[in-house]
């Protein structure tokens, strides 16, 4: 659903920019019509009907739209490469994205329809002209239409700018939110053990322990640990929690659903996850020892209202053969996926009591470098796969790829809409000044100062943009609910 909502949001933003571009192009076509006033009047005097003039104007705009759409298609082919690279963090199968011919045809059709709409705007105005018109009369006859089009452009640019500001503040707030661990100077990697050699759990644990012991002696390594999954990149293992005291009366689904992690002793030390009460795991927590578990605060409160879970027993996942585990520690909450996501119950098991065949290593180093660790694993067992090396900080950033991608789209779209609005305002003010050149000259001849004339022109621009900006702000308050799933830590009506 998050992927679908992101794509629909981006499509809606593109639609807003398209409407702004149509309004802007229509306004510019009206300005062009003013320049071609004498030509249109001559055509009328020579017998051209309003339908013929309208057809000419529509055909011109359609040809321009076709040429522009071909240029846009060329840009799209080049842009898809960037889309593959930046959208891959949250868009499934982004590497398979191509420019589809059917999509191209639809976009060209939209561009042609837009060109026809743009051509109809001056066509409807031209058919109302008298046979002979003064320059001032021509401008006055369609200034309201042009002001309306420019106002639409300004209002849409305000809406996009407000959306950009909301998402920008949201991303800033998200990255200021503590994820529950310290990702600085930590690298991660995956280790996959295959074949029948390690079917004996003791041999597998011995390999893991030897890797940790020798890896901890490498230069620059401060601490290292293994885990069955990372909360940000590998949220794939979940299990229900059941308190022993309520096991007989509990029904399936009564207990909280928790992320399940199998970790080694130094996992909390390496990621600097605070142990709030009790203790962390030790190397003594092995298969033959008492089954134990560590819960996060959210899980402890979900099972016991006062959060006092120490020394109580919990079953992680169902099944009669699954033992109840004594809670030996309570740790802080770790963000379960996206930054800012609601805290989720989390349960940690000793890796020696779970034995996953594929594990993720996390290593805190003074100078992050996975090469010595890869060489160590190759020396211990060259058949063990060592792959997907990445800094933990990059995985945290990748968890917010969707918001950052929408932010980049919003930013670029709002800049385009703002530039279009600036061009539209300039166009109508330029037309207004050109049509009143003699009046302005007469005003200055009668004593008006250059500052006074400048102030009059600027006030004309403010009368145009002021109401449009107000409408844009009010519309952004109403339309902000469509971005409600994206902002974090900022209201959609933030001043």
Short mmCIF file of C-alpha atoms in Angstrom, two decimals:
data_model
loop_
_atom_site.label_atom_id
_atom_site.label_comp_id
_atom_site.label_asym_id
_atom_site.label_seq_id
_atom_site.Cartn_x
_atom_site.Cartn_y
_atom_site.Cartn_z
CA UNK A 1 0.00 0.00 0.00
CA UNK A 2 2.84 2.42 0.77
CA UNK A 3 4.34 1.85 -2.67
CA UNK A 4 0.97 2.34 -4.37
CA UNK A 5 0.24 5.51 -2.39
CA UNK A 6 3.66 6.90 -3.30
CA UNK A 7 3.13 6.27 -7.01
CA UNK A 8 -0.35 7.81 -6.95
CA UNK A 9 0.99 10.80 -5.03
CA UNK A 10 3.71 11.38 -7.62
CA UNK A 11 1.18 10.99 -10.46
CA UNK A 12 -1.10 13.54 -8.78
CA UNK A 13 1.83 15.96 -8.44
CA UNK A 14 2.64 15.52 -12.13
CA UNK A 15 -1.01 16.28 -12.91
CA UNK A 16 -0.85 19.50 -10.89
CA UNK A 17 2.25 20.59 -12.81
CA UNK A 18 0.50 19.73 -16.09
CA UNK A 19 -2.46 21.95 -15.19
CA UNK A 20 -0.05 24.74 -14.23
CA UNK A 21 1.79 24.33 -17.53
CA UNK A 22 -1.48 24.49 -19.50
CA UNK A 23 -2.55 27.64 -17.66
CA UNK A 24 0.89 29.18 -18.22
CA UNK A 25 1.01 28.27 -21.91
CA UNK A 26 -2.54 29.56 -22.39
CA UNK A 27 -1.56 32.87 -20.80
CA UNK A 28 1.49 33.15 -23.02
CA UNK A 29 -0.62 32.36 -26.09
CA UNK A 30 -2.91 35.24 -25.15
CA UNK A 31 0.14 37.49 -24.93
CA UNK A 32 1.26 36.25 -28.34
CA UNK A 33 -2.20 37.00 -29.68
CA UNK A 34 -1.74 40.62 -28.65
CA UNK A 35 1.45 40.79 -30.72
CA UNK A 36 -0.44 39.29 -33.69
CA UNK A 37 -3.41 41.62 -33.34
CA UNK A 38 -2.94 43.32 -36.70
CA UNK A 39 -2.48 39.96 -38.45
CA UNK A 40 -5.74 38.61 -37.00
CA UNK A 41 -7.63 41.79 -37.93
CA UNK A 42 -6.28 41.63 -41.51
CA UNK A 43 -7.33 37.98 -41.78
CA UNK A 44 -10.80 38.91 -40.60
CA UNK A 45 -11.03 41.74 -43.08
CA UNK A 46 -10.03 39.37 -45.89
CA UNK A 47 -12.90 37.06 -45.03
CA UNK A 48 -11.46 34.60 -42.51
CA UNK A 49 -14.24 33.22 -40.36
CA UNK A 50 -13.89 32.87 -36.58
CA UNK A 51 -13.85 29.09 -37.05
CA UNK A 52 -10.96 29.35 -39.52
CA UNK A 53 -8.95 31.59 -37.18
CA UNK A 54 -9.70 29.29 -34.24
CA UNK A 55 -8.59 26.25 -36.27
CA UNK A 56 -5.32 28.01 -37.15
CA UNK A 57 -4.59 28.87 -33.53
CA UNK A 58 -5.47 25.35 -32.31
CA UNK A 59 -3.31 23.75 -35.04
CA UNK A 60 -0.34 25.92 -34.06
CA UNK A 61 -0.64 24.94 -30.41
CA UNK A 62 -1.09 21.28 -31.29
CA UNK A 63 2.08 21.24 -33.39
CA UNK A 64 3.98 22.92 -30.56
CA UNK A 65 2.59 20.37 -28.08
CA UNK A 66 3.61 17.48 -30.35
CA UNK A 67 7.16 18.84 -30.67
CA UNK A 68 7.36 19.40 -26.91
CA UNK A 69 6.05 15.89 -26.18
CA UNK A 70 8.72 14.36 -28.42
CA UNK A 71 11.35 16.32 -26.48
CA UNK A 72 9.76 15.14 -23.23
CA UNK A 73 9.92 11.51 -24.37
CA UNK A 74 13.64 11.91 -25.02
CA UNK A 75 14.13 13.33 -21.53
CA UNK A 76 12.04 10.49 -20.08
CA UNK A 77 14.28 7.84 -21.64
CA UNK A 78 17.30 9.48 -19.99
CA UNK A 79 15.46 9.98 -16.67
CA UNK A 80 14.39 6.34 -16.33
CA UNK A 81 17.99 5.39 -15.56
CA UNK A 82 17.93 7.73 -12.59
CA UNK A 83 14.53 6.36 -11.57
CA UNK A 84 15.90 2.83 -11.51
CA UNK A 85 18.69 3.95 -9.23
CA UNK A 86 16.78 6.14 -6.77
CA UNK A 87 13.42 4.37 -6.65
CA UNK A 88 14.93 0.92 -6.12
CA UNK A 89 15.09 1.46 -2.36
CA UNK A 90 11.30 1.30 -2.01
CA UNK A 91 9.81 0.38 -5.39
CA UNK A 92 9.66 -3.38 -6.08
CA UNK A 93 11.44 -4.45 -9.30
CA UNK A 94 12.60 -0.89 -9.97
CA UNK A 95 15.53 -2.33 -11.95
CA UNK A 96 13.02 -3.63 -14.52
CA UNK A 97 11.56 -0.20 -15.26
CA UNK A 98 11.49 0.69 -18.97
CA UNK A 99 9.72 3.29 -21.08
CA UNK A 100 6.60 1.42 -22.14
CA UNK A 101 5.27 2.25 -25.67
CA UNK A 102 1.65 2.24 -24.45
CA UNK A 103 2.52 4.75 -21.72
CA UNK A 104 4.31 6.90 -24.32
CA UNK A 105 1.18 6.91 -26.51
CA UNK A 106 -0.99 7.92 -23.55
CA UNK A 107 1.38 10.76 -22.63
CA UNK A 108 1.57 12.00 -26.23
CA UNK A 109 -2.24 11.92 -26.39
CA UNK A 110 -2.42 13.94 -23.15
CA UNK A 111 0.07 16.43 -24.59
CA UNK A 112 -1.96 16.80 -27.80
CA UNK A 113 -5.19 17.31 -25.84
CA UNK A 114 -3.35 19.89 -23.74
CA UNK A 115 -2.17 21.61 -26.95
CA UNK A 116 -5.74 21.75 -28.23
CA UNK A 117 -6.90 23.23 -24.90
CA UNK A 118 -4.11 25.81 -25.02
CA UNK A 119 -5.07 26.75 -28.60
CA UNK A 120 -8.74 27.11 -27.71
CA UNK A 121 -7.98 29.72 -25.02
CA UNK A 122 -6.85 32.45 -27.48
CA UNK A 123 -9.28 31.16 -30.13
CA UNK A 124 -12.29 31.95 -27.97
CA UNK A 125 -10.90 35.40 -27.26
CA UNK A 126 -10.04 36.18 -30.90
CA UNK A 127 -13.54 35.41 -32.17
CA UNK A 128 -14.93 38.19 -29.95
CA UNK A 129 -12.71 40.92 -31.37
CA UNK A 130 -14.29 43.66 -33.46
CA UNK A 131 -12.96 44.16 -36.98
CA UNK A 132 -10.81 47.12 -35.84
CA UNK A 133 -9.55 47.28 -32.27
CA UNK A 134 -7.15 49.53 -30.46
CA UNK A 135 -4.28 48.03 -28.54
CA UNK A 136 -5.82 49.10 -25.23
CA UNK A 137 -9.16 47.59 -26.21
CA UNK A 138 -7.57 44.29 -27.16
CA UNK A 139 -5.77 44.02 -23.83
CA UNK A 140 -8.84 44.97 -21.84
CA UNK A 141 -10.97 42.44 -23.72
CA UNK A 142 -8.96 39.51 -22.39
CA UNK A 143 -7.00 40.74 -19.37
CA UNK A 144 -9.42 38.97 -17.02
CA UNK A 145 -8.88 35.63 -18.76
CA UNK A 146 -5.13 36.02 -18.64
CA UNK A 147 -5.18 37.10 -15.00
CA UNK A 148 -7.30 34.03 -14.19
CA UNK A 149 -4.82 31.71 -15.92
CA UNK A 150 -1.82 33.28 -14.21
CA UNK A 151 -3.67 33.19 -10.89
CA UNK A 152 -4.26 29.45 -11.31
CA UNK A 153 -0.56 29.00 -12.01
CA UNK A 154 0.46 30.97 -8.91
CA UNK A 155 -2.03 29.13 -6.69
CA UNK A 156 -0.80 25.71 -7.87
CA UNK A 157 2.81 26.69 -7.28
CA UNK A 158 1.91 27.75 -3.71
CA UNK A 159 0.23 24.38 -3.11
CA UNK A 160 3.32 22.52 -4.33
CA UNK A 161 5.66 24.74 -2.30
CA UNK A 162 3.62 24.11 0.85
CA UNK A 163 3.74 20.36 0.19
CA UNK A 164 7.49 20.55 -0.31
CA UNK A 165 7.98 22.43 2.94
CA UNK A 166 5.84 19.90 4.86
CA UNK A 167 7.73 16.88 3.52
CA UNK A 168 11.10 18.63 4.00
CA UNK A 169 10.33 19.33 7.66
CA UNK A 170 9.03 15.78 8.00
CA UNK A 171 12.26 14.24 6.68
CA UNK A 172 14.30 16.53 8.93
CA UNK A 173 12.22 15.52 11.95
CA UNK A 174 12.50 11.85 11.06
CA UNK A 175 16.28 11.87 10.91
CA UNK A 176 16.35 13.77 14.19
CA UNK A 177 14.31 10.97 15.80
CA UNK A 178 16.52 8.49 17.70
CA UNK A 179 16.13 5.03 16.12
CA UNK A 180 16.94 3.36 19.44
CA UNK A 181 20.51 2.45 18.52
CA UNK A 182 23.71 4.13 17.35
CA UNK A 183 24.43 3.45 13.67
CA UNK A 184 27.61 5.55 13.45
CA UNK A 185 30.76 3.60 12.50
CA UNK A 186 28.85 0.31 12.28
CA UNK A 187 28.97 -1.92 9.23
CA UNK A 188 26.69 -4.88 8.55
CA UNK A 189 27.00 -7.96 6.37
CA UNK A 190 25.21 -11.23 5.73
CA UNK A 191 26.68 -14.66 6.38
CA UNK A 192 25.00 -17.75 4.88
CA UNK A 193 26.00 -21.27 5.89
CA UNK A 194 24.97 -23.96 3.41
CA UNK A 195 25.29 -27.73 3.02
CA UNK A 196 25.05 -30.52 5.56
CA UNK A 197 28.30 -29.75 7.34
CA UNK A 198 26.62 -27.65 10.03
CA UNK A 199 23.45 -29.65 10.62
CA UNK A 200 24.79 -30.19 14.13
CA UNK A 201 23.85 -26.99 15.97
CA UNK A 202 26.95 -27.22 18.14
CA UNK A 203 29.24 -27.04 15.10
CA UNK A 204 27.34 -24.05 13.78
CA UNK A 205 27.57 -22.24 17.11
CA UNK A 206 31.28 -23.07 17.33
CA UNK A 207 31.84 -21.46 13.90
CA UNK A 208 29.94 -18.34 14.94
CA UNK A 209 31.79 -18.09 18.25
CA UNK A 210 35.21 -18.56 16.66
CA UNK A 211 34.40 -15.88 14.08
CA UNK A 212 33.38 -13.48 16.85
CA UNK A 213 36.41 -14.26 19.03
CA UNK A 214 38.98 -13.83 16.25
CA UNK A 215 37.11 -10.92 14.66
CA UNK A 216 37.12 -9.04 17.94
CA UNK A 217 40.93 -9.13 17.88
CA UNK A 218 41.21 -7.46 14.47
CA UNK A 219 42.65 -3.91 14.41
CA UNK A 220 39.97 -1.23 14.69
CA UNK A 221 37.20 -3.59 15.85
CA UNK A 222 35.58 -2.30 19.02
CA UNK A 223 32.81 -4.89 19.29
CA UNK A 224 30.89 -7.23 16.99
CA UNK A 225 27.84 -9.44 17.12
CA UNK A 226 25.57 -11.62 15.01
CA UNK A 227 21.80 -11.38 14.67
CA UNK A 228 19.15 -13.26 12.74
CA UNK A 229 17.79 -10.00 11.29
CA UNK A 230 18.13 -6.23 11.42
CA UNK A 231 15.06 -4.18 12.33
CA UNK A 232 15.50 -1.78 9.41
CA UNK A 233 16.44 -4.04 6.54
CA UNK A 234 15.17 -7.51 7.40
CA UNK A 235 11.80 -7.33 9.16
CA UNK A 236 10.83 -10.87 8.16
CA UNK A 237 10.66 -12.89 11.39
CA UNK A 238 7.71 -12.23 13.69
CA UNK A 239 6.22 -14.36 16.47
CA UNK A 240 3.41 -14.08 18.99
CA UNK A 241 4.16 -13.68 22.70
CA UNK A 242 2.25 -15.53 25.44
CA UNK A 243 2.74 -15.00 29.16
CA UNK A 244 2.94 -18.26 31.12
CA UNK A 245 0.39 -17.12 33.71
CA UNK A 246 -2.21 -16.62 30.99
CA UNK A 247 -1.26 -19.51 28.71
CA UNK A 248 -4.21 -21.76 29.69
CA UNK A 249 -6.88 -19.14 28.99
CA UNK A 250 -5.18 -17.35 26.11
CA UNK A 251 -6.59 -17.75 22.62
CA UNK A 252 -4.51 -17.53 19.41
CA UNK A 253 -3.77 -13.89 18.66
CA UNK A 254 -4.39 -12.62 22.21
CA UNK A 255 -0.72 -11.88 22.83
CA UNK A 256 1.23 -9.16 21.01
CA UNK A 257 2.95 -9.95 17.75
CA UNK A 258 6.67 -9.28 18.14
CA UNK A 259 9.74 -9.03 15.97
CA UNK A 260 11.94 -11.99 16.87
CA UNK A 261 15.71 -11.64 16.94
CA UNK A 262 18.34 -14.27 17.71
CA UNK A 263 21.46 -12.41 18.83
CA UNK A 264 24.88 -13.01 20.32
CA UNK A 265 26.05 -11.65 23.65
CA UNK A 266 27.52 -8.32 22.45
CA UNK A 267 24.60 -7.33 20.20
CA UNK A 268 23.26 -4.64 22.55
CA UNK A 269 26.77 -3.36 23.26
CA UNK A 270 27.63 -3.12 19.57
CA UNK A 271 24.49 -1.21 18.60
CA UNK A 272 24.43 0.65 21.92
CA UNK A 273 20.87 -0.42 22.69
CA UNK A 274 20.36 0.44 26.37
CA UNK A 275 19.70 -2.43 28.79
CA UNK A 276 17.20 -0.75 31.09
CA UNK A 277 16.71 -3.56 33.62
CA UNK A 278 18.22 -6.96 34.13
CA UNK A 279 21.13 -8.14 32.00
CA UNK A 280 22.22 -8.81 28.45
CA UNK A 281 22.99 -12.30 27.18
CA UNK A 282 26.27 -14.02 28.00
CA UNK A 283 28.17 -16.86 26.38
CA UNK A 284 26.73 -19.06 29.13
CA UNK A 285 23.26 -18.81 27.53
CA UNK A 286 23.63 -21.93 25.38
CA UNK A 287 21.38 -24.73 24.23
CA UNK A 288 21.75 -26.74 27.45
CA UNK A 289 21.10 -23.81 29.78
CA UNK A 290 17.79 -22.35 30.89
CA UNK A 291 15.71 -20.88 28.00
CA UNK A 292 15.86 -17.10 28.35
CA UNK A 293 14.57 -14.07 26.48
CA UNK A 294 15.02 -10.31 26.52
CA UNK A 295 12.04 -8.06 25.79
CA UNK A 296 11.85 -4.44 24.78
CA UNK A 297 9.78 -1.96 26.79
CA UNK A 298 6.81 -2.15 24.42
CA UNK A 299 6.62 -5.94 24.69
CA UNK A 300 6.91 -5.83 28.49
CA UNK A 301 4.06 -3.30 28.77
CA UNK A 302 1.94 -5.25 26.29
CA UNK A 303 2.21 -8.40 28.43
CA UNK A 304 2.10 -6.74 31.86
CA UNK A 305 0.50 -3.34 32.39
CA UNK A 306 3.22 -2.18 34.79
CA UNK A 307 5.98 -3.35 32.44
CA UNK A 308 7.52 -5.45 35.20
CA UNK A 309 8.53 -8.50 33.17
CA UNK A 310 11.81 -9.50 34.84
CA UNK A 311 11.99 -13.14 35.92
CA UNK A 312 8.57 -13.86 34.46
CA UNK A 313 8.16 -16.43 31.73
CA UNK A 314 7.08 -15.93 28.12
CA UNK A 315 6.59 -18.27 25.20
CA UNK A 316 7.89 -16.85 21.92
CA UNK A 317 5.75 -18.31 19.12
CA UNK A 318 3.12 -20.97 19.65
CA UNK A 319 3.40 -24.71 19.94
CA UNK A 320 3.41 -27.02 22.94
CA UNK A 321 7.01 -28.02 22.27
CA UNK A 322 8.17 -24.40 22.42
CA UNK A 323 9.42 -23.72 25.96
CA UNK A 324 8.53 -20.81 28.20
CA UNK A 325 11.54 -18.53 28.54
CA UNK A 326 12.53 -16.54 31.61
CA UNK A 327 12.82 -12.79 30.96
CA UNK A 328 16.34 -11.78 32.00
CA UNK A 329 16.40 -8.25 30.68
CA UNK A 330 14.40 -5.26 29.40
CA UNK A 331 15.95 -3.12 26.65
CA UNK A 332 14.95 0.10 24.93
CA UNK A 333 12.65 0.17 21.93
CA UNK A 334 14.26 0.06 18.49
CA UNK A 335 12.46 1.56 15.49
CA UNK A 336 10.82 -1.46 13.80
CA UNK A 337 11.23 -0.27 10.21
CA UNK A 338 10.62 3.27 8.99
CA UNK A 339 11.93 6.04 11.18
CA UNK A 340 9.10 7.42 13.24
CA UNK A 341 7.05 4.22 13.00
CA UNK A 342 5.08 3.25 16.07
CA UNK A 343 7.09 1.15 18.52
CA UNK A 344 6.54 -2.58 18.15
CA UNK A 345 7.02 -5.47 20.54
CA UNK A 346 10.44 -7.10 20.14
CA UNK A 347 11.82 -10.32 21.63
CA UNK A 348 15.50 -11.31 21.65
CA UNK A 349 16.70 -14.92 21.99
CA UNK A 350 20.25 -16.15 22.48
CA UNK A 351 21.57 -17.25 19.12
CA UNK A 352 22.85 -20.46 20.75
CA UNK A 353 19.22 -21.39 21.50
CA UNK A 354 17.89 -20.60 18.04
CA UNK A 355 20.67 -21.39 15.49
CA UNK A 356 19.72 -19.51 12.31
CA UNK A 357 21.69 -20.65 9.24
CA UNK A 358 21.74 -17.13 7.77
CA UNK A 359 22.84 -14.34 10.09
CA UNK A 360 23.69 -10.67 9.85
CA UNK A 361 26.90 -9.40 11.36
CA UNK A 362 27.19 -5.95 12.93
CA UNK A 363 30.63 -4.57 13.75
CA UNK A 364 31.54 -1.28 15.38
CA UNK A 365 34.92 -0.14 14.06
CA UNK A 366 37.06 2.96 14.35
CA UNK A 367 37.49 2.90 10.57
CA UNK A 368 34.72 0.78 8.98
CA UNK A 369 36.23 -1.80 6.62
CA UNK A 370 34.74 -5.22 5.92
CA UNK A 371 37.75 -6.63 4.04
CA UNK A 372 39.51 -8.13 7.14
CA UNK A 373 36.25 -9.73 8.25
CA UNK A 374 35.66 -11.24 4.83
CA UNK A 375 39.21 -12.63 4.83
CA UNK A 376 38.69 -14.07 8.31
CA UNK A 377 35.52 -15.92 7.30
CA UNK A 378 37.22 -17.21 4.14
CA UNK A 379 40.01 -18.59 6.31
CA UNK A 380 37.61 -20.23 8.77
CA UNK A 381 35.43 -21.74 6.04
CA UNK A 382 35.72 -20.71 2.38
CA UNK A 383 32.30 -22.24 1.62
CA UNK A 384 30.42 -19.75 3.83
CA UNK A 385 28.90 -16.89 1.81
CA UNK A 386 29.86 -13.39 2.97
CA UNK A 387 27.78 -10.75 1.16
CA UNK A 388 25.62 -7.58 1.26
CA UNK A 389 28.13 -5.41 3.06
CA UNK A 390 26.69 -1.99 3.98
CA UNK A 391 27.02 0.65 6.63
CA UNK A 392 24.21 0.62 9.15
CA UNK A 393 23.75 4.35 8.63
CA UNK A 394 23.01 3.77 4.93
CA UNK A 395 20.36 1.19 5.85
CA UNK A 396 18.74 3.71 8.18
CA UNK A 397 18.71 6.30 5.38
CA UNK A 398 17.36 3.70 2.97
CA UNK A 399 14.41 3.06 5.25
CA UNK A 400 13.22 6.58 4.42
CA UNK A 401 13.82 6.28 0.67
CA UNK A 402 10.10 6.62 -0.06
CA UNK A 403 9.74 9.96 1.71
CA UNK A 404 13.00 11.29 0.26
CA UNK A 405 11.99 10.23 -3.24
CA UNK A 406 8.62 11.99 -2.89
CA UNK A 407 10.49 15.01 -1.49
CA UNK A 408 12.77 15.13 -4.52
CA UNK A 409 9.75 14.90 -6.85
CA UNK A 410 7.85 17.55 -4.90
CA UNK A 411 10.86 19.86 -4.88
CA UNK A 412 11.49 19.59 -8.61
CA UNK A 413 7.79 19.91 -9.47
CA UNK A 414 7.33 22.94 -7.22
CA UNK A 415 10.36 24.66 -8.73
CA UNK A 416 8.96 24.07 -12.22
CA UNK A 417 5.54 25.38 -11.20
CA UNK A 418 7.13 28.42 -9.51
CA UNK A 419 9.17 29.24 -12.61
CA UNK A 420 6.04 28.91 -14.75
CA UNK A 421 4.18 31.24 -12.39
CA UNK A 422 7.02 33.79 -12.55
CA UNK A 423 6.96 33.66 -16.35
CA UNK A 424 3.18 34.11 -16.35
CA UNK A 425 3.31 37.10 -13.98
CA UNK A 426 6.07 38.66 -16.04
CA UNK A 427 4.12 38.06 -19.24
CA UNK A 428 0.93 39.74 -18.08
CA UNK A 429 2.78 42.69 -16.49
CA UNK A 430 4.86 43.13 -19.65
CA UNK A 431 1.68 43.11 -21.73
CA UNK A 432 0.01 45.57 -19.37
CA UNK A 433 2.98 47.96 -19.53
CA UNK A 434 3.26 47.65 -23.34
CA UNK A 435 -0.42 48.46 -23.80
CA UNK A 436 -0.17 51.56 -21.56
CA UNK A 437 3.17 52.94 -22.73
CA UNK A 438 1.63 56.23 -23.89
CA UNK A 439 -0.39 56.55 -20.69
CA UNK A 440 2.71 55.99 -18.56
CA UNK A 441 4.65 58.53 -20.63
CA UNK A 442 1.85 61.04 -20.21
CA UNK A 443 1.80 60.45 -16.44
CA UNK A 444 5.52 61.13 -16.23
CA UNK A 445 5.18 64.21 -18.43
CA UNK A 446 2.55 65.52 -16.03
CA UNK A 447 4.88 65.07 -13.06
CA UNK A 448 4.63 61.43 -11.99
CA UNK A 449 7.94 60.16 -10.65
CA UNK A 450 9.69 57.01 -11.83
CA UNK A 451 9.24 55.60 -8.32
CA UNK A 452 5.50 56.27 -8.52
CA UNK A 453 5.23 54.48 -11.86
CA UNK A 454 7.31 51.61 -10.51
CA UNK A 455 5.04 51.38 -7.47
CA UNK A 456 1.95 51.34 -9.69
CA UNK A 457 3.30 48.44 -11.78
CA UNK A 458 4.36 46.47 -8.71
CA UNK A 459 0.94 47.00 -7.12
CA UNK A 460 -0.62 45.64 -10.31
CA UNK A 461 1.49 42.51 -9.90
CA UNK A 462 0.53 42.18 -6.23
CA UNK A 463 -3.16 42.52 -7.08
CA UNK A 464 -2.62 39.59 -9.42
CA UNK A 465 -0.52 37.34 -7.16
CA UNK A 466 -1.94 38.26 -3.74
CA UNK A 467 -5.40 36.67 -4.11
CA UNK A 468 -3.87 33.70 -5.96
CA UNK A 469 -1.41 33.09 -3.10
CA UNK A 470 -4.24 33.28 -0.56
CA UNK A 471 -6.31 30.79 -2.57
CA UNK A 472 -3.25 28.53 -2.87
CA UNK A 473 -2.69 28.56 0.91
CA UNK A 474 -6.35 27.79 1.62
CA UNK A 475 -6.32 25.02 -0.98
CA UNK A 476 -3.14 23.56 0.53
CA UNK A 477 -4.87 23.37 3.91
CA UNK A 478 -7.70 21.40 2.32
CA UNK A 479 -5.48 19.20 0.16
CA UNK A 480 -2.93 18.58 2.92
CA UNK A 481 -4.90 15.55 4.02
CA UNK A 482 -3.76 13.75 0.86
CA UNK A 483 -0.20 14.01 2.19
CA UNK A 484 -1.26 13.03 5.70
CA UNK A 485 0.59 9.69 5.54
CA UNK A 486 3.90 11.38 4.67
CA UNK A 487 4.52 14.21 7.19
CA UNK A 488 6.01 13.24 10.56
CA UNK A 489 6.21 15.56 13.54
CA UNK A 490 4.58 18.44 11.63
CA UNK A 491 0.92 19.30 11.13
CA UNK A 492 -0.37 19.70 7.57
CA UNK A 493 -1.55 23.16 8.68
CA UNK A 494 1.82 24.14 10.18
CA UNK A 495 2.22 27.96 10.14
#
